[in-house]
Coordinates of N, CA and C in Angstrom, one line a residue:
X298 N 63.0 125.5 -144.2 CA 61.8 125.8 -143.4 C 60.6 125.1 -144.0
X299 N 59.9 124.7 -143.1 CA 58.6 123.9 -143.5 C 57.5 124.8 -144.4
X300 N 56.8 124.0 -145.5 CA 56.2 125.2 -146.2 C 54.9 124.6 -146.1
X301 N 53.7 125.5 -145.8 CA 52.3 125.3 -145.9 C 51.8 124.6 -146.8
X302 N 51.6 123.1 -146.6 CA 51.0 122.3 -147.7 C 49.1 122.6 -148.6
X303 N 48.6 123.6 -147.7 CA 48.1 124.3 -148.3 C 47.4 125.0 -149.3
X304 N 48.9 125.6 -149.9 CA 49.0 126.7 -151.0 C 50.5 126.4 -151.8
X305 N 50.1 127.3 -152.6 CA 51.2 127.2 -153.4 C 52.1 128.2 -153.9
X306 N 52.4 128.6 -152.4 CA 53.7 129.8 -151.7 C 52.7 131.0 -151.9
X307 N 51.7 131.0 -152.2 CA 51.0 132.6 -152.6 C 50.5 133.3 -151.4
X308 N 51.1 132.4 -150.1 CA 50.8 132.8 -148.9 C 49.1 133.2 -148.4
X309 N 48.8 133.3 -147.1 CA 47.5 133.1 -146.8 C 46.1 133.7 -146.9
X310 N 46.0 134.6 -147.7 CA 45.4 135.2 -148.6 C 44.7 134.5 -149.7
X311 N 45.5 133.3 -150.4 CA 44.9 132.6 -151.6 C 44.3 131.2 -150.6
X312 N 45.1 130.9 -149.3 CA 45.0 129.8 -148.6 C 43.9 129.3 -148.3
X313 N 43.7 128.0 -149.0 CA 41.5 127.4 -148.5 C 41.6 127.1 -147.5
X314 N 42.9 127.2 -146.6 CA 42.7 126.6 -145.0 C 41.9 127.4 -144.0
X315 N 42.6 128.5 -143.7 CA 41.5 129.6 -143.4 C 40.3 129.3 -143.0
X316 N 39.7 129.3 -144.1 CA 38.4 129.4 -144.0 C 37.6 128.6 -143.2
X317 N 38.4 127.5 -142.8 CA 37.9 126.3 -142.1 C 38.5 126.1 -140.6
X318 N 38.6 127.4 -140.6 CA 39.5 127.5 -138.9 C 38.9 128.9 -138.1
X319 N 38.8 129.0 -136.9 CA 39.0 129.9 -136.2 C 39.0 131.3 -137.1
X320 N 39.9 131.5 -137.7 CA 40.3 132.2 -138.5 C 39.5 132.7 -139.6
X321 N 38.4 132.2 -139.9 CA 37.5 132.3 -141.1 C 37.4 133.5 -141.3
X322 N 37.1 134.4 -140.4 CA 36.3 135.9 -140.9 C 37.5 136.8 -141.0
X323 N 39.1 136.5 -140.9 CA 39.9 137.3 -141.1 C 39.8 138.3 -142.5
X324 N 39.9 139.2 -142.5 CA 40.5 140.0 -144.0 C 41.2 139.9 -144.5
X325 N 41.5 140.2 -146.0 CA 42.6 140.2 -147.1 C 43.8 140.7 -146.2
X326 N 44.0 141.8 -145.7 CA 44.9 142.3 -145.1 C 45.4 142.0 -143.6
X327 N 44.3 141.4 -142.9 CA 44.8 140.5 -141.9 C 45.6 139.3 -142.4
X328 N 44.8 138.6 -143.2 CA 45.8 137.6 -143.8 C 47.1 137.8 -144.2
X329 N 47.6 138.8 -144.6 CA 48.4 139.2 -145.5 C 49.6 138.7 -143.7
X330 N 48.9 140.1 -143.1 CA 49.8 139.7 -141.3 C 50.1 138.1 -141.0
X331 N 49.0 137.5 -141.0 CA 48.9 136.3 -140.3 C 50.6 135.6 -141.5
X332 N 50.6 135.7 -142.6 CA 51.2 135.2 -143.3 C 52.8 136.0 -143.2
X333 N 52.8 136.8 -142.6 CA 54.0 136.9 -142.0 C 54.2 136.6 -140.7
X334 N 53.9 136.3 -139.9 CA 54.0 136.2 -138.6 C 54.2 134.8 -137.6
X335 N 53.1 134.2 -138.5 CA 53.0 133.0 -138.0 C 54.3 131.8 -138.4
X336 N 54.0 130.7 -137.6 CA 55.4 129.8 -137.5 C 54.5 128.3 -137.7
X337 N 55.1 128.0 -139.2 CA 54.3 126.2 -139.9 C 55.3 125.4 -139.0
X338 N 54.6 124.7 -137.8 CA 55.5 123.4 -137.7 C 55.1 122.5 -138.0
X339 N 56.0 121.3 -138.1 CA 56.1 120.0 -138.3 C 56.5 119.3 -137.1
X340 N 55.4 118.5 -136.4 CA 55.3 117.5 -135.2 C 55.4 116.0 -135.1
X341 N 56.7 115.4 -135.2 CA 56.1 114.3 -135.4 C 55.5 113.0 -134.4
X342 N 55.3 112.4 -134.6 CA 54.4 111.2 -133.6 C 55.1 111.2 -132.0
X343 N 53.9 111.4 -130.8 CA 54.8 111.1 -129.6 C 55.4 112.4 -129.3
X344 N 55.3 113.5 -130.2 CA 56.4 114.5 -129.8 C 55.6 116.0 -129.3
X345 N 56.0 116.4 -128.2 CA 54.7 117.5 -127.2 C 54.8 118.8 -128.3
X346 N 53.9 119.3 -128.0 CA 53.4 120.5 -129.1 C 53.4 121.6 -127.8
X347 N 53.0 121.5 -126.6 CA 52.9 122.6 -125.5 C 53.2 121.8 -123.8
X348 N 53.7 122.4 -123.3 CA 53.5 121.4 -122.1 C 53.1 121.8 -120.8
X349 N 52.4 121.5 -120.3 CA 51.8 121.5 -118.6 C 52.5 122.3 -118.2
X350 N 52.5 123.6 -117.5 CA 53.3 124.5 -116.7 C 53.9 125.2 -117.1
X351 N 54.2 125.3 -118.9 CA 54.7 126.6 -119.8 C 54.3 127.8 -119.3
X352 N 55.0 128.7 -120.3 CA 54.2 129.9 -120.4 C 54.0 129.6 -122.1
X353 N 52.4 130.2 -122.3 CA 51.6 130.3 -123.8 C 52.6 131.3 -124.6
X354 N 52.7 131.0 -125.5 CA 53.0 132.1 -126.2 C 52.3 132.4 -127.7
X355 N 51.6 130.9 -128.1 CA 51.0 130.8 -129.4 C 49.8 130.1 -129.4
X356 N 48.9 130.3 -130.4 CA 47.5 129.6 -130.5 C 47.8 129.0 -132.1
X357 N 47.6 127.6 -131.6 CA 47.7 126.9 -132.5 C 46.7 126.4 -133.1
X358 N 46.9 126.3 -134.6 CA 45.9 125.4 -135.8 C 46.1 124.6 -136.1
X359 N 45.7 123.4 -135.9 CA 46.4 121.9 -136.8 C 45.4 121.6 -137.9
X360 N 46.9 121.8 -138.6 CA 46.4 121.6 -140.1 C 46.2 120.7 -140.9
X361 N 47.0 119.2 -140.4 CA 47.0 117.9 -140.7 C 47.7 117.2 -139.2
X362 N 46.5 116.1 -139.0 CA 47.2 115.5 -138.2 C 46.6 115.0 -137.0
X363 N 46.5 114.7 -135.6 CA 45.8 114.3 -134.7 C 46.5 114.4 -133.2
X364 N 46.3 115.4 -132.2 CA 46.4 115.5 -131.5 C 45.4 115.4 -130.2
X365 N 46.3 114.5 -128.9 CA 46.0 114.7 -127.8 C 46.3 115.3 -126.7
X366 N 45.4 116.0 -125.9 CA 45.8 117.1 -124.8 C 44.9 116.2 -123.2
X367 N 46.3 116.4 -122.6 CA 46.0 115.4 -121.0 C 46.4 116.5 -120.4
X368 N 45.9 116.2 -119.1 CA 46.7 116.8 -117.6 C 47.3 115.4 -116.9
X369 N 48.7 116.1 -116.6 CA 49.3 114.8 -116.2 C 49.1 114.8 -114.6
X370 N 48.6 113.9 -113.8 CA 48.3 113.7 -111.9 C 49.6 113.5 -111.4
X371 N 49.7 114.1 -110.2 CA 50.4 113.8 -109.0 C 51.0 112.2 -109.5
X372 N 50.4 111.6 -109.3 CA 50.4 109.6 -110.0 C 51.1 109.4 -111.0
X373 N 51.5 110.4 -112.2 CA 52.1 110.2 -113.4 C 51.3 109.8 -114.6
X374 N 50.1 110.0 -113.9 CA 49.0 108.8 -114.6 C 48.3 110.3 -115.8
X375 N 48.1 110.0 -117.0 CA 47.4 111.1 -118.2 C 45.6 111.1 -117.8
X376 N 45.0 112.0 -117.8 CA 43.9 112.2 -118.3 C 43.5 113.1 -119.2
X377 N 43.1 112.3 -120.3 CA 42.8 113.0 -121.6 C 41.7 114.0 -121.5
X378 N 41.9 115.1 -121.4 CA 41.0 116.4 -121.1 C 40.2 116.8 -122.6
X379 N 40.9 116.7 -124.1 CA 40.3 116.8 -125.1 C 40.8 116.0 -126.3
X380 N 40.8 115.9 -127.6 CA 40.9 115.7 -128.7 C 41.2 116.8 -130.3
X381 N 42.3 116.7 -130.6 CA 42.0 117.7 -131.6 C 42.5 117.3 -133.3
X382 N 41.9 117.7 -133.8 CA 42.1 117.3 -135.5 C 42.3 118.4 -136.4
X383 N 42.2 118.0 -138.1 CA 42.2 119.3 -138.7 C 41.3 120.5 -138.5
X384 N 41.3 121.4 -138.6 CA 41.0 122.7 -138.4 C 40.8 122.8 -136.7
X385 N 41.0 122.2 -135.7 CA 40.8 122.9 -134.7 C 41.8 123.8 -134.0
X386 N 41.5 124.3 -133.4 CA 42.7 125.7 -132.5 C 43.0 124.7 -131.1
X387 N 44.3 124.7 -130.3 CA 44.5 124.2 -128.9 C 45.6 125.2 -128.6
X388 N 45.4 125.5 -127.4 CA 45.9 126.3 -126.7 C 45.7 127.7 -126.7
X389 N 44.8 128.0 -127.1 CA 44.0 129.2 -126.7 C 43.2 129.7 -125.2
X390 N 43.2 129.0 -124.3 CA 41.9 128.7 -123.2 C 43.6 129.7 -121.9
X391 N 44.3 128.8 -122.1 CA 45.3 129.2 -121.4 C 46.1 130.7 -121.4
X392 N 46.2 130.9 -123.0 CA 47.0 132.3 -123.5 C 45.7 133.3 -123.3
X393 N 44.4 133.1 -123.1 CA 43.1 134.3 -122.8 C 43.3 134.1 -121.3
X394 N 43.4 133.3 -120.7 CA 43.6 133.2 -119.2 C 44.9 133.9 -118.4
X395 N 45.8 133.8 -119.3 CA 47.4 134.6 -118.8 C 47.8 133.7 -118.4
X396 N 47.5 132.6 -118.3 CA 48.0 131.6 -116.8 C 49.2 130.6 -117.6
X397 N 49.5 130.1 -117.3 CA 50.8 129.0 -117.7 C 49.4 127.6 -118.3
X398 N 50.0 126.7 -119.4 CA 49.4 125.6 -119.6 C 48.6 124.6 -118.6
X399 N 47.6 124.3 -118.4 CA 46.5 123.4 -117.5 C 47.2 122.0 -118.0
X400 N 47.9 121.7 -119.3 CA 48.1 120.8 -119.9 C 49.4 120.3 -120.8
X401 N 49.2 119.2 -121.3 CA 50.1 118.9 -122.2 C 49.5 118.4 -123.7
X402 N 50.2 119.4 -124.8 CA 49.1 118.4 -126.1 C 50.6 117.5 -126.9
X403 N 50.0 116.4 -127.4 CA 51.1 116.1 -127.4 C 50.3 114.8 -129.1
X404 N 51.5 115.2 -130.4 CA 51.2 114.5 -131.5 C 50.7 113.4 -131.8
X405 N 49.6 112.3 -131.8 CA 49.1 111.4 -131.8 C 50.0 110.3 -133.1
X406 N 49.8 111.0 -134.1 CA 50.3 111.1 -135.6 C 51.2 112.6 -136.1
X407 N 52.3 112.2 -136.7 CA 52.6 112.9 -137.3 C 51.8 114.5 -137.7
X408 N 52.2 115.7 -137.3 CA 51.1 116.6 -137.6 C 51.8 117.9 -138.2
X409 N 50.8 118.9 -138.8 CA 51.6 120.2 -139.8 C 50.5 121.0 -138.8
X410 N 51.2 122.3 -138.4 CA 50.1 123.3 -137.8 C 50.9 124.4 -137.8
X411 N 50.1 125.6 -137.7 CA 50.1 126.8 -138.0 C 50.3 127.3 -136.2
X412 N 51.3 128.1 -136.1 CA 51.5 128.5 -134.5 C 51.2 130.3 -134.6
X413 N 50.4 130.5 -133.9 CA 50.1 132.0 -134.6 C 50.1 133.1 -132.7
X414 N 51.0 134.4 -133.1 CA 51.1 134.8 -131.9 C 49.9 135.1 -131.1
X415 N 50.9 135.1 -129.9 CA 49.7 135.9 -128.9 C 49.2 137.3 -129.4
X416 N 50.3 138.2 -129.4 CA 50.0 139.6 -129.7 C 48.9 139.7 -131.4
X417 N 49.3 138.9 -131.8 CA 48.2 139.0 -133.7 C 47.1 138.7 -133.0
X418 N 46.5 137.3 -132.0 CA 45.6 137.3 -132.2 C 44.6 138.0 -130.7
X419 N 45.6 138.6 -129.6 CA 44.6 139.4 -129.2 C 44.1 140.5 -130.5
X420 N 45.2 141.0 -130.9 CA 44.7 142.4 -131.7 C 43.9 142.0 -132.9
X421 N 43.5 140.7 -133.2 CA 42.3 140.6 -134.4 C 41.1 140.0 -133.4
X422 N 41.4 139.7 -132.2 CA 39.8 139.7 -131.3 C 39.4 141.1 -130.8
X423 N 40.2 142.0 -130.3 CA 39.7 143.7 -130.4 C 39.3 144.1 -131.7
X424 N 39.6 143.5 -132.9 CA 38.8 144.8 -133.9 C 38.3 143.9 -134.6
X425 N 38.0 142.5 -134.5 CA 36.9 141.8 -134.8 C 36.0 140.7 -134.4
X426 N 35.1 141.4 -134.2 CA 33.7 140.9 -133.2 C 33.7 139.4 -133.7
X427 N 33.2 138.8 -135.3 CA 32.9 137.6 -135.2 C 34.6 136.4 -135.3
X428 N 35.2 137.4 -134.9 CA 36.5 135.9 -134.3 C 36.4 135.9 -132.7
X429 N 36.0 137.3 -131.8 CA 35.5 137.5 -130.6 C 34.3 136.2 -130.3
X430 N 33.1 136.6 -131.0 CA 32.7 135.6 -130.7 C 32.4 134.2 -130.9
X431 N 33.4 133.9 -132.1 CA 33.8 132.1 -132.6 C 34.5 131.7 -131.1
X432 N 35.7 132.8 -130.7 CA 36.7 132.4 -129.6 C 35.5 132.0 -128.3
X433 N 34.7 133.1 -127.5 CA 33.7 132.8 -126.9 C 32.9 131.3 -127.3
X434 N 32.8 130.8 -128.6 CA 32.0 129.7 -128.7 C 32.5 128.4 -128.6
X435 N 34.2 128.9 -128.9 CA 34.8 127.6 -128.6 C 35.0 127.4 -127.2
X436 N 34.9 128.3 -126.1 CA 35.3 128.7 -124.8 C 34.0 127.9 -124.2
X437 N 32.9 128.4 -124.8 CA 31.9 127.6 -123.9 C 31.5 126.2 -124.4
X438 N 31.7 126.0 -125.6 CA 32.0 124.0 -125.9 C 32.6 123.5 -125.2
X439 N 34.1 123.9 -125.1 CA 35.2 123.3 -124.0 C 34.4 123.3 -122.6
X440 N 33.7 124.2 -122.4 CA 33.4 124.1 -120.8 C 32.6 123.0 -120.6
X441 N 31.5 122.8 -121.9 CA 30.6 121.9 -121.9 C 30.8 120.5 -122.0
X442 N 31.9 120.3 -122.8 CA 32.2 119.0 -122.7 C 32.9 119.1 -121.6
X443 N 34.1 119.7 -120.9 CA 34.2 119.3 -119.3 C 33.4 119.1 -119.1
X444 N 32.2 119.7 -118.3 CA 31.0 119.8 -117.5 C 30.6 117.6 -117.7
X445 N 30.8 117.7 -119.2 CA 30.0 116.2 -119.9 C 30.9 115.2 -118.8
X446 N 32.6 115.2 -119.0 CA 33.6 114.5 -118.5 C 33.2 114.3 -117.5
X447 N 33.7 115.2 -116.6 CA 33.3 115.1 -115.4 C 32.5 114.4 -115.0
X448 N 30.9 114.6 -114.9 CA 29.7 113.5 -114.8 C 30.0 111.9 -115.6
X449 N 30.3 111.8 -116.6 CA 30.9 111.0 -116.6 C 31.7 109.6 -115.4
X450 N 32.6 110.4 -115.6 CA 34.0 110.3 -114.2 C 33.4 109.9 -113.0
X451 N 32.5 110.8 -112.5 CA 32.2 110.6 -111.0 C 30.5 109.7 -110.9
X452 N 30.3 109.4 -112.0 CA 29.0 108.4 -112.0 C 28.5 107.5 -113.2
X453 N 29.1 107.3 -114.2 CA 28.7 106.2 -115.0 C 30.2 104.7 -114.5
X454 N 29.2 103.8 -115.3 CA 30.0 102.6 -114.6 C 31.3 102.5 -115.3
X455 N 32.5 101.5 -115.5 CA 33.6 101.0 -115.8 C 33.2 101.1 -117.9
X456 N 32.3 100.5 -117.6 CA 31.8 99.5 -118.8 C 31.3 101.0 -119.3
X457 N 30.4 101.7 -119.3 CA 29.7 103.0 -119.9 C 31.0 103.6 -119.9
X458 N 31.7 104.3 -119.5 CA 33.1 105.0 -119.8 C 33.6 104.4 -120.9
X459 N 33.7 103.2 -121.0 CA 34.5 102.9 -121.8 C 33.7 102.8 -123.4
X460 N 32.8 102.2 -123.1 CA 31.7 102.6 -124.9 C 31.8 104.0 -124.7
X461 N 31.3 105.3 -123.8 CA 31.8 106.2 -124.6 C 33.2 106.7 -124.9
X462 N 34.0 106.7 -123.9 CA 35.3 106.8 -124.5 C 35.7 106.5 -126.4
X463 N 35.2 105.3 -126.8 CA 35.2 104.8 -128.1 C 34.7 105.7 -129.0
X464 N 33.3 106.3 -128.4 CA 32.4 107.1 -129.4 C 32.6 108.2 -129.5
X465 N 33.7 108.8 -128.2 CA 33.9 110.4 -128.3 C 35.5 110.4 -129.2
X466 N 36.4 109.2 -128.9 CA 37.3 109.5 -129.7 C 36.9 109.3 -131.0
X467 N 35.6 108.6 -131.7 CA 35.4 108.6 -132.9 C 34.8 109.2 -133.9
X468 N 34.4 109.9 -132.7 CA 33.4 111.5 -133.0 C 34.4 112.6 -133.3
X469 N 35.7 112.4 -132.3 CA 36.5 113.4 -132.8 C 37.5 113.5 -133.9
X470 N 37.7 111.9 -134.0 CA 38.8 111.8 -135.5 C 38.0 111.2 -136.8
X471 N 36.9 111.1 -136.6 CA 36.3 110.4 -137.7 C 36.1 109.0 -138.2
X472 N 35.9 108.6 -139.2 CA 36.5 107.0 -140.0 C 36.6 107.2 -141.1
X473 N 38.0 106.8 -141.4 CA 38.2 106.2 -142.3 C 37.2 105.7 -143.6
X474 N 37.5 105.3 -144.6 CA 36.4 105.0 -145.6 C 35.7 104.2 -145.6
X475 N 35.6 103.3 -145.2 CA 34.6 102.0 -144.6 C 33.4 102.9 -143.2
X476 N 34.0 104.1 -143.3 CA 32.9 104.3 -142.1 C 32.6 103.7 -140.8
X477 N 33.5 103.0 -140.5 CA 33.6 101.9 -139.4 C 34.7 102.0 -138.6
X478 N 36.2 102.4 -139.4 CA 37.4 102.0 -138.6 C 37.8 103.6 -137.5
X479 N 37.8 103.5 -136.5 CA 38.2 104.8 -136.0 C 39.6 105.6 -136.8
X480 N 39.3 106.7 -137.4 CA 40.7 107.2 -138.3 C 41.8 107.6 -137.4
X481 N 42.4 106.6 -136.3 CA 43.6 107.1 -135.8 C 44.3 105.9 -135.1
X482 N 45.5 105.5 -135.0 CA 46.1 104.7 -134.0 C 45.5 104.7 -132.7
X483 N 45.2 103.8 -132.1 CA 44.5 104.1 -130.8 C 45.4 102.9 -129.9
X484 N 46.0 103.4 -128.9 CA 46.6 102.6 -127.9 C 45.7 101.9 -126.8
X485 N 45.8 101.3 -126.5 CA 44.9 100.6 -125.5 C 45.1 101.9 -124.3
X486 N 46.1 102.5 -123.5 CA 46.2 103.3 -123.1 C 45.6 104.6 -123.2
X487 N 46.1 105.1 -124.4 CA 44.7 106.3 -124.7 C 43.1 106.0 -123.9
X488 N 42.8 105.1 -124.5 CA 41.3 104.6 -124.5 C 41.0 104.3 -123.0
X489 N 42.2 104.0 -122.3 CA 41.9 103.9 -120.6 C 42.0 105.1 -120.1
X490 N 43.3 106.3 -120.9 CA 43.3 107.5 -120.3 C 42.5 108.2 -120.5
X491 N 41.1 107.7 -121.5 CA 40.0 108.9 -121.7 C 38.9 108.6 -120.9
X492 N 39.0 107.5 -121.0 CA 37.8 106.6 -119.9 C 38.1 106.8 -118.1
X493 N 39.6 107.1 -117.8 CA 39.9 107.4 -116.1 C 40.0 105.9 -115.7
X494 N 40.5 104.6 -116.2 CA 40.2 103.8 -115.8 C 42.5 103.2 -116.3
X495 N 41.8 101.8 -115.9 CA 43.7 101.2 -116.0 C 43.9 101.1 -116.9
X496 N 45.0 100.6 -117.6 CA 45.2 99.9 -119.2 C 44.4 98.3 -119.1
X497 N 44.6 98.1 -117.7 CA 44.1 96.7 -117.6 C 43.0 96.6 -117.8
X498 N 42.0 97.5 -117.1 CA 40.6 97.7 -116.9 C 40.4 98.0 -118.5
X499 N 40.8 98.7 -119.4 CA 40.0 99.3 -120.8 C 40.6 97.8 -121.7
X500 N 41.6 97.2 -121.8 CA 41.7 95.8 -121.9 C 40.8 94.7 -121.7
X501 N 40.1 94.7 -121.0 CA 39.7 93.6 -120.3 C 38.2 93.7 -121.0
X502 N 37.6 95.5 -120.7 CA 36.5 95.5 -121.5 C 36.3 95.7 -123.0
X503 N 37.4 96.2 -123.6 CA 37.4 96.4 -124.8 C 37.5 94.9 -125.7
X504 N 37.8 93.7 -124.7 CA 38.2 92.6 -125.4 C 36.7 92.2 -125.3
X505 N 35.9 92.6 -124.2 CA 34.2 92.0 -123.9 C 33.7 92.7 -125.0
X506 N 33.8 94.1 -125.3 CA 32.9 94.6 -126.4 C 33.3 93.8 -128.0
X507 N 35.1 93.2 -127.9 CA 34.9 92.3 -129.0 C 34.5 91.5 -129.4
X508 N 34.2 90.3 -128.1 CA 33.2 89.0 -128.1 C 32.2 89.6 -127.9
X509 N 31.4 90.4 -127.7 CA 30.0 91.0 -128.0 C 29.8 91.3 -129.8
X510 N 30.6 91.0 -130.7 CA 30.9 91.5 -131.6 C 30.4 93.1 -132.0
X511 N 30.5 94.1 -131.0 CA 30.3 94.9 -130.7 C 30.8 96.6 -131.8
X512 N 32.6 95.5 -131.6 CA 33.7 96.0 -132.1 C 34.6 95.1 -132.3
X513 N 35.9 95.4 -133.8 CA 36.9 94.9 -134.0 C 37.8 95.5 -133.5
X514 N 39.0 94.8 -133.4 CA 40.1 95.3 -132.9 C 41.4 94.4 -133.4
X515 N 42.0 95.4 -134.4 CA 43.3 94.7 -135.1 C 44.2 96.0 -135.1
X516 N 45.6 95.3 -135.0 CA 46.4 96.1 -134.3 C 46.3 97.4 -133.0
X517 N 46.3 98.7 -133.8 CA 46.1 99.7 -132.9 C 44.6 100.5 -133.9
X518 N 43.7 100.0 -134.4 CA 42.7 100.2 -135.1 C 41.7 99.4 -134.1
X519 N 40.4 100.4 -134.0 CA 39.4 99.9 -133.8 C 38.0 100.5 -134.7
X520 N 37.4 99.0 -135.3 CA 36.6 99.5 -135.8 C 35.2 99.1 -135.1
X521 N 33.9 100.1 -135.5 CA 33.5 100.5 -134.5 C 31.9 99.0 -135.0
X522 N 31.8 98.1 -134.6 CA 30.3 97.2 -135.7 C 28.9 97.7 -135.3
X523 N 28.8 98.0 -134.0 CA 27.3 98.1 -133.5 C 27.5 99.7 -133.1
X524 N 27.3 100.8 -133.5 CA 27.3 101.5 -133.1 C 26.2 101.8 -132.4
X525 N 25.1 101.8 -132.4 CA 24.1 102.0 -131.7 C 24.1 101.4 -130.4
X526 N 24.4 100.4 -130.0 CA 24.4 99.3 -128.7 C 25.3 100.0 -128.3
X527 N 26.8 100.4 -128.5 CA 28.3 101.5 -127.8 C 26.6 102.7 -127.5
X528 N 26.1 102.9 -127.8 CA 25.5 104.4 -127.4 C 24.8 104.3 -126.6
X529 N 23.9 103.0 -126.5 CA 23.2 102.6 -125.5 C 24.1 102.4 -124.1
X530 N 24.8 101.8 -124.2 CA 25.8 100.7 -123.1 C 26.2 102.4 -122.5
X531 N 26.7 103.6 -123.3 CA 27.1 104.8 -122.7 C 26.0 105.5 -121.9
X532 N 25.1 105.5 -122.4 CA 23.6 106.2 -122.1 C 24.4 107.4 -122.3
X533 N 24.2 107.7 -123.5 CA 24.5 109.1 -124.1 C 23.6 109.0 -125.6
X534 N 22.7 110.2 -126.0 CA 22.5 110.4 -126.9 C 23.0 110.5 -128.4
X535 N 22.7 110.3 -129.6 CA 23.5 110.5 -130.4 C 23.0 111.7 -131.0

């Protein structure tokens, strides 16, 4: 069985993860639950974590690692709906709703995450208010950045999609130590399925923002040179 890289078996109680999740305001003795209950998987690259038309059973923490969540179209074609990294929660939006998955999240990289039940975590949102309303805060971010997508989608140009596509996936995984390189494998695909646009179309511009010396781009790495000009070209604030 896979073991919480974490800790050091003293289970979730001594665990620094916690604190940096969802989960922060649990108690000693909540913890003590969570640390029986819950299920550590191991994800590796490429491989789905939930899928479009399930039924929920678990809200998940990723603990290491990088995940993306699409809805797949009639077309077969992905749109990348969010981004998730260490400490965030996915698949919560669905198990509060009752409803079957909106989506598919699915391993970017290699990833370790905490699967934690449905029944644990309604019964630590009834008898505790500030995970009640962390849940509520993440509920209305997610709405917010839809709301962002969307406009997006139905009125910036080819070219704006695509600088921000760059800056929201870099916003969401970070860089690396140079500060510059986006910290994740990035497919040419991804980057057209966050932008709504072809592989051909995020190709064609991603190779203009490289002769703009805008951005590098070696292998599946993009690092990011002019940040400020990607923000402008988005018309999005920083």
């Amino acid at each position: 069985m896979l073991k919480c890289s974490f800790n050091d078996g003293s289970g979730c109680v001594n665990c620094k993860f916690p604190v940096s999740t969802i989960f922060h305001s649990l108690s000693a003795d909540s913890l003590k639950e969570l640390e029986e209950i819950k299920v550590d998987l191991f994800v590796k690259r490429k491989q789905n974590i939930f899928v479009q038309g399930n039924v929920p059973q678990y809200v998940y923490i990723v603990r290491r690692g990088k995940i993306k969540v699409f809805i797949l179209g009639e077309n077969g074609k992905e749109q990348i709906v969010r981004v998730a990294k260490e400490g965030d929660t996915i698949g919560y939006r669905s198990l509060l709703n009752d409803e079957k998955y909106f989506a598919t999240a699915v391993a970017m990289e290699d990833c370790e995450l905490c699967a934690v039940t449905k029944s644990f975590f309604f019964g630590e949102i009834d008898k505790n208010p500030v995970l009640a309303k962390d849940t509520l805060t993440l509920l209305s971010k997610q709405l917010r950045d839809s709301e962002n997508r969307m406009f997006s989608l139905a009125y910036k140009s080819v070219k704006e999609r695509i600088a921000e596509g760059v800056l929201m996936l870099a916003k969401a995984y970070g860089f690396e130590e140079d500060q510059k390189t986006i910290a994740v494998h990035l497919y040419r695909k991804d980057i057209a399925d966050f932008s709504g646009v072809t592989v051909e179309t995020a190709i064609r511009n991603l190779n203009d923002f490289r002769r703009e010396k805008l951005v590098e781009i070696d292998q599946k790495k993009i690092k990011i040179l002019e940040e400020d000009k990607l923000y402008e070209i988005a018309k999005i604030r920083r």
